[in-house]
Every structure is written in C-alpha cells, then in structure tokens.
Short mmCIF file of C-alpha atoms in Angstrom, two decimals:
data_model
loop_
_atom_site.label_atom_id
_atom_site.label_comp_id
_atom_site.label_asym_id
_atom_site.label_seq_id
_atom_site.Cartn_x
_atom_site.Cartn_y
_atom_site.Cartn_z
CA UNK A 1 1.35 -19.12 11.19
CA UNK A 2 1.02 -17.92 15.13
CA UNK A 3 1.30 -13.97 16.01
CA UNK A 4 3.63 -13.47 19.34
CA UNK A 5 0.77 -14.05 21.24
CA UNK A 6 0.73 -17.84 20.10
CA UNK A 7 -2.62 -17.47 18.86
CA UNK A 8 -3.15 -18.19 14.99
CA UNK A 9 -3.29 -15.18 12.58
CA UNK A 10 -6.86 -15.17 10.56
CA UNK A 11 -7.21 -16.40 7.04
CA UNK A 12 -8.95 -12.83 6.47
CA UNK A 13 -5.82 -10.87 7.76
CA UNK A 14 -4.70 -8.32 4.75
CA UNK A 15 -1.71 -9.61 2.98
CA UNK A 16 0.20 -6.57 0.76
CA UNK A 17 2.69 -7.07 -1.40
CA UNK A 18 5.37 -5.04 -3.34
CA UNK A 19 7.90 -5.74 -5.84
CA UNK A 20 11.60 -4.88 -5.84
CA UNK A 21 14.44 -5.25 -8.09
CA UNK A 22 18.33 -3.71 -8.93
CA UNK A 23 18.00 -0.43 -10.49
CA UNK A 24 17.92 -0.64 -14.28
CA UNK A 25 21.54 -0.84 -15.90
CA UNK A 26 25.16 -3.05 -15.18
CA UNK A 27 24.92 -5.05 -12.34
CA UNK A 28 20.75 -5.40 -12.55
CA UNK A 29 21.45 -8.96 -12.85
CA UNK A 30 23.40 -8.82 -9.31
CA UNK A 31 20.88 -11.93 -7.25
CA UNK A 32 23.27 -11.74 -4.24
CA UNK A 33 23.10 -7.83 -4.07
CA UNK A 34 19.02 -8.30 -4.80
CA UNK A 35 18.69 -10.29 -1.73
CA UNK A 36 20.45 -7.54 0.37
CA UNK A 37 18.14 -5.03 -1.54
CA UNK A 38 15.23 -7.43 -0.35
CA UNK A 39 16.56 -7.26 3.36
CA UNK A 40 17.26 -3.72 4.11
CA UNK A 41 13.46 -2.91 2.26
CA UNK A 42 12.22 -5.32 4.71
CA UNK A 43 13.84 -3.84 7.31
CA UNK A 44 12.71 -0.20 6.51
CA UNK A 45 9.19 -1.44 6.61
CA UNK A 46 10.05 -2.98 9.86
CA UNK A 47 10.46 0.68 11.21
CA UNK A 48 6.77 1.65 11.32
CA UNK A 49 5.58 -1.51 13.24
CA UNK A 50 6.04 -5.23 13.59
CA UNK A 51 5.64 -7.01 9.73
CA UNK A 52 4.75 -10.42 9.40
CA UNK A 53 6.65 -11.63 6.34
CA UNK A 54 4.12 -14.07 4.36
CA UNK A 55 6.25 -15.57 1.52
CA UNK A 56 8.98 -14.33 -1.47
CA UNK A 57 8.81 -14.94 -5.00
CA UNK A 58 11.81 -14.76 -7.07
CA UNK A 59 11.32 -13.78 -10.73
CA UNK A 60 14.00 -14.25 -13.32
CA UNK A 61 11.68 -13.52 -16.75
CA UNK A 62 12.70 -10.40 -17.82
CA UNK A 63 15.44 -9.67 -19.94
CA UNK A 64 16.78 -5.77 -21.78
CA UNK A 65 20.19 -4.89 -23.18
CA UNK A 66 21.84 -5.13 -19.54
CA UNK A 67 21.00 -8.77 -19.44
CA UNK A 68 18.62 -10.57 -17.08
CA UNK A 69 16.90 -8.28 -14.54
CA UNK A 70 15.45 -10.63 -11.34
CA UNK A 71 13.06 -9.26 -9.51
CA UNK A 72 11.25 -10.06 -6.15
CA UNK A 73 7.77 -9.92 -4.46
CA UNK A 74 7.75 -9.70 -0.95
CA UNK A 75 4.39 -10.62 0.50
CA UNK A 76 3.35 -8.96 4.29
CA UNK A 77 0.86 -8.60 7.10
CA UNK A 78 0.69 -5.68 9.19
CA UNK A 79 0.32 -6.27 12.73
#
C-alpha cells in the first residue's frame, strides 16, 4: 500500500479498528442498508483527516429473536 506521496506506508504504522452493525431490532438483518451504515461511518471519520482504509470483515454469526444481525469491522490508518 503507497501513501499520496507514492512512498510505501510502514509495516509499524497503527492500524485501529471498530465494529459497526444495524441497530438492534426489525431490519438488523438489512446487509444492503449495513453497507451504507459502513460508508457514511467511514465518511464521518474522513472529516478529521485523511483515513487509509486497511481491510473489512463481514460477520454474519450472530443470531437473537430479530433474526441474523451482520456486523462489520472496518480496519484504518491515520495519516
């Protein structure tokens, strides 16, 4: 992965990480309206500073009375 720059970012560069899904209840189990969920929190992070977006993991192992609840985990560096 190259920073704007063109240079290569380090191995040691911090990677966070959070984890997002629907609000509990009807509709939880919504993947098309998780992926807009995942977009706009990606673009809110955007606002404080340029975010490097390292990888997404999509989860579909949980399960309550609503049904399946997916969830994502949105890895990013900081730059």
């Amino acid at each position: 992965m190259d920073t704007d720059d063109g240079k290569p970012v380090p191995r040691d560069a911090p990677c966070y990480h959070y984890g997002i899904n629907l609000p509990f209840g009807e509709g939880q189990d919504d993947v098309a309206a998780l992926l807009r969920h995942v977009a706009n929190s990606i673009d809110d992070l955007a606002a404080y500073g340029p975010v490097d977006i390292a990888g997404l993991m999509y989860s579909n192992n949980e399960v309550n009375e609503h049904g399946e609840w997916p969830s994502m985990t949105v890895f990013y560096r900081l730059d």
